[in-house]
Amino acid sequence: DVKVTQSSRYLVKRTGEKVFLECVQDMDHENMFWYRQDPGLGLRLIYFSYDVKMKEKGDIPEGYSVSREKKERFSLILESASTNQTSMYLCASTLGENEQFFGPGTRLTVL
Amino acid sequence: GQNIDQPTEMTATEGAIVQINCTYQTSGFNGLFWYQQHAGEAPTFLSYNVLDGLEEKGRFSSFLSRSKGYSYLLLKELQMKDSASYLCAVRDNTNAGKSTFGDGTTLTVKP
């Protein structure tokens, strides 16, 4: 079974802090994605990566950056957290054109 | 880009059949996915259509009409555990095949 893990289930940070969310998948998937999910707004793509060191902006990249130094790991970085970044963050991976496998999610609260 | 519409909420009775519709407008189409998401959990893959027609998988079936930009998910013999949000996602034909998700349909199954 594919396993996608995220570093934290719940995280509380203060405005202005730098936040790292980590995602690791164990099935050698090429493509990895970061989404945020908010009530009434659905899943929105922040960034994605189709290879090591490759990254592309999704629909809402402002305020975020990413890093993919190894194939299995895709990190989402909030350079200076703000209250409007309070959300559920979901990481996913996929092999080629197949379905996405999601991690359990990180519920981030920025105070 | 992609624009995806699905109903916000639906209610059905245990043992019944329910159909959840999804319409989309797309600039590039390379498949449509349905995912199930229980409250507080990550989405999990249900079905995939890339050609027109019906795909059946146990109690769940999914239909696609590319010319109409339309899909539906059919759930038969509803069970209480089917209460969840159902997400329609359209994959584009660019690198990494990223998907755009609808806002989800929250299905409540009542006894």
XYZ file of C-alpha atoms in Angstrom:
222
model
C 0.000 0.000 0.000
C 1.098 3.506 -0.792
C 1.745 5.519 2.291
C 1.862 9.293 2.411
C 2.765 10.769 5.765
C 2.761 14.334 7.004
C 4.916 15.602 9.820
C 2.124 16.837 12.107
C -1.636 16.324 12.433
C -2.135 19.553 14.369
C 0.064 22.627 14.518
C -0.363 25.987 16.237
C 1.903 28.864 15.243
C 2.044 32.602 15.805
C 1.752 35.307 13.154
C 5.106 35.976 11.542
C 6.636 32.600 12.348
C 8.268 30.493 9.665
C 6.414 27.192 9.305
C 7.580 23.969 7.690
C 5.146 21.250 6.696
C 6.738 18.032 5.542
C 5.338 15.258 3.400
C 6.930 11.898 2.677
C 5.735 9.156 0.325
C 7.198 5.672 0.173
C 6.229 4.471 -3.304
C 8.667 6.286 -5.575
C 5.983 8.571 -7.007
C 7.156 11.258 -9.398
C 4.453 13.817 -8.741
C 3.673 15.466 -5.426
C 1.144 18.150 -4.546
C 0.260 20.517 -1.719
C -3.345 21.624 -1.229
C -5.231 23.591 1.329
C -8.830 22.795 2.143
C -11.241 25.339 3.565
C -15.013 25.065 4.155
C -16.920 26.195 1.080
C -13.762 26.547 -1.005
C -12.848 22.923 -1.567
C -9.334 21.699 -2.259
C -7.088 24.345 -3.775
C -3.688 23.581 -5.244
C -0.800 25.572 -3.773
C 2.259 24.034 -5.470
C 3.188 20.812 -7.187
C 6.328 19.037 -8.291
C 6.852 16.494 -11.058
C 10.494 15.711 -10.308
C 13.258 16.350 -7.823
C 14.115 20.049 -7.624
C 11.228 20.863 -9.992
C 8.319 22.900 -8.730
C 5.397 24.702 -10.285
C 2.876 27.127 -8.892
C -0.669 25.996 -8.432
C -3.713 28.209 -8.113
C -2.857 29.947 -4.824
C 0.956 30.069 -4.355
C 1.124 33.498 -2.705
C 2.658 33.350 0.751
C 4.041 29.840 0.251
C 7.182 28.210 -1.109
C 8.179 24.570 -1.546
C 11.250 22.382 -1.614
C 11.831 19.002 -3.187
C 15.418 17.906 -2.627
C 14.613 14.188 -2.596
C 12.032 12.280 -4.597
C 10.146 11.043 -1.550
C 9.928 14.352 0.308
C 8.023 17.522 -0.531
C 8.062 20.404 1.936
C 5.704 23.351 2.142
C 7.080 26.521 3.716
C 5.192 29.480 5.068
C 7.858 32.192 5.215
C 5.864 34.415 7.562
C 2.638 32.826 8.742
C -0.527 34.905 8.731
C -3.949 34.250 10.221
C -5.478 33.752 6.766
C -3.233 30.727 6.349
C -5.129 28.887 9.074
C -6.378 25.842 7.203
C -6.171 22.101 6.630
C -3.123 21.288 4.498
C -3.140 18.108 2.453
C -0.223 16.540 0.640
C -0.734 14.052 -2.195
C 1.374 12.011 -4.575
C 0.747 10.181 -7.807
C 2.554 7.894 -10.182
C 2.159 9.110 -13.735
C -1.478 9.658 -14.641
C -2.961 7.576 -11.855
C -5.066 8.634 -8.902
C -3.701 10.787 -6.119
C -2.880 9.337 -2.726
C -3.363 11.766 0.119
C -1.655 12.139 3.452
C -3.726 12.481 6.648
C -3.552 16.265 6.607
C -2.133 18.934 8.920
C -4.566 21.279 10.595
C -2.625 24.520 11.011
C -3.840 27.314 13.253
C -2.070 30.674 13.072
C -2.764 32.934 16.056
C -8.272 26.527 -16.418
C -10.994 24.299 -15.077
C -14.405 25.126 -13.622
C -16.194 22.352 -11.783
C -19.729 22.363 -10.373
C -21.373 19.851 -8.077
C -24.236 20.167 -5.603
C -23.260 21.257 -2.114
C -25.420 18.842 -0.149
C -27.603 15.800 -0.695
C -29.617 13.585 1.622
C -30.729 10.008 0.971
C -32.141 7.054 2.849
C -30.287 3.905 3.810
C -30.737 1.220 1.143
C -31.638 3.723 -1.574
C -29.743 4.858 -4.685
C -28.274 8.332 -5.049
C -26.701 10.078 -8.031
C -24.195 12.906 -7.528
C -23.659 15.055 -10.604
C -20.577 16.951 -11.696
C -20.277 19.343 -14.620
C -17.056 20.869 -15.820
C -15.633 23.342 -18.309
C -12.043 22.671 -19.161
C -9.201 23.941 -21.291
C -7.591 20.500 -21.367
C -9.075 17.192 -20.252
C -7.222 14.014 -19.338
C -9.575 12.157 -17.060
C -12.080 12.619 -14.260
C -11.750 11.224 -10.757
C -14.170 10.765 -7.881
C -12.867 10.762 -4.322
C -14.613 10.092 -1.007
C -13.731 12.109 2.067
C -15.072 11.341 5.535
C -15.146 14.181 8.027
C -11.689 14.865 9.433
C -9.995 12.424 7.084
C -8.079 12.620 3.799
C -9.770 11.982 0.435
C -9.552 8.447 -0.920
C -9.870 7.375 -4.530
C -13.183 5.898 -5.714
C -13.242 5.867 -9.499
C -11.694 7.134 -12.709
C -13.150 7.825 -16.171
C -11.236 8.951 -19.225
C -13.507 7.573 -21.966
C -17.260 8.062 -22.307
C -19.451 5.536 -20.572
C -20.058 3.809 -17.307
C -17.446 2.313 -14.987
C -18.832 -0.008 -12.336
C -17.104 -0.965 -9.137
C -19.278 -2.815 -6.680
C -21.918 -0.513 -5.211
C -20.320 2.523 -6.879
C -20.503 3.447 -10.571
C -19.264 6.507 -12.409
C -20.349 7.848 -15.775
C -18.666 10.292 -18.132
C -19.808 12.244 -21.178
C -16.902 14.290 -22.510
C -19.008 16.090 -25.137
C -21.366 17.328 -22.428
C -18.695 17.992 -19.793
C -20.699 15.844 -17.398
C -20.111 13.031 -14.960
C -22.075 11.378 -12.220
C -21.306 9.066 -9.328
C -23.994 6.508 -8.560
C -24.132 4.912 -5.140
C -26.419 1.910 -4.717
C -27.693 0.149 -1.590
C -26.691 3.101 0.528
C -25.182 2.424 3.928
C -24.761 4.781 6.863
C -20.985 4.689 6.353
C -21.482 6.283 2.913
C -22.183 9.587 4.670
C -19.217 11.639 3.476
C -18.150 14.343 1.068
C -17.706 13.281 -2.568
C -15.192 15.223 -4.633
C -15.150 15.411 -8.409
C -11.711 16.178 -9.863
C -10.703 16.871 -13.456
C -7.130 16.182 -14.509
C -5.561 18.361 -17.159
C -3.142 17.299 -19.871
C -0.126 19.279 -18.698
C 3.012 18.051 -16.994
C 2.351 16.167 -13.728
C -1.311 15.925 -14.732
C -2.538 18.105 -11.956
C -6.207 17.934 -11.021
C -8.710 20.630 -10.209
C -11.215 19.649 -7.534
C -14.838 20.622 -7.175
C -15.990 21.897 -3.798
C -17.462 18.512 -2.935
C -20.965 17.197 -2.280
C -21.768 16.346 1.327
C -23.999 13.281 1.366
C -25.989 12.455 4.470
C -27.490 8.977 4.671
C -30.445 8.697 7.056
C -31.899 5.506 8.524
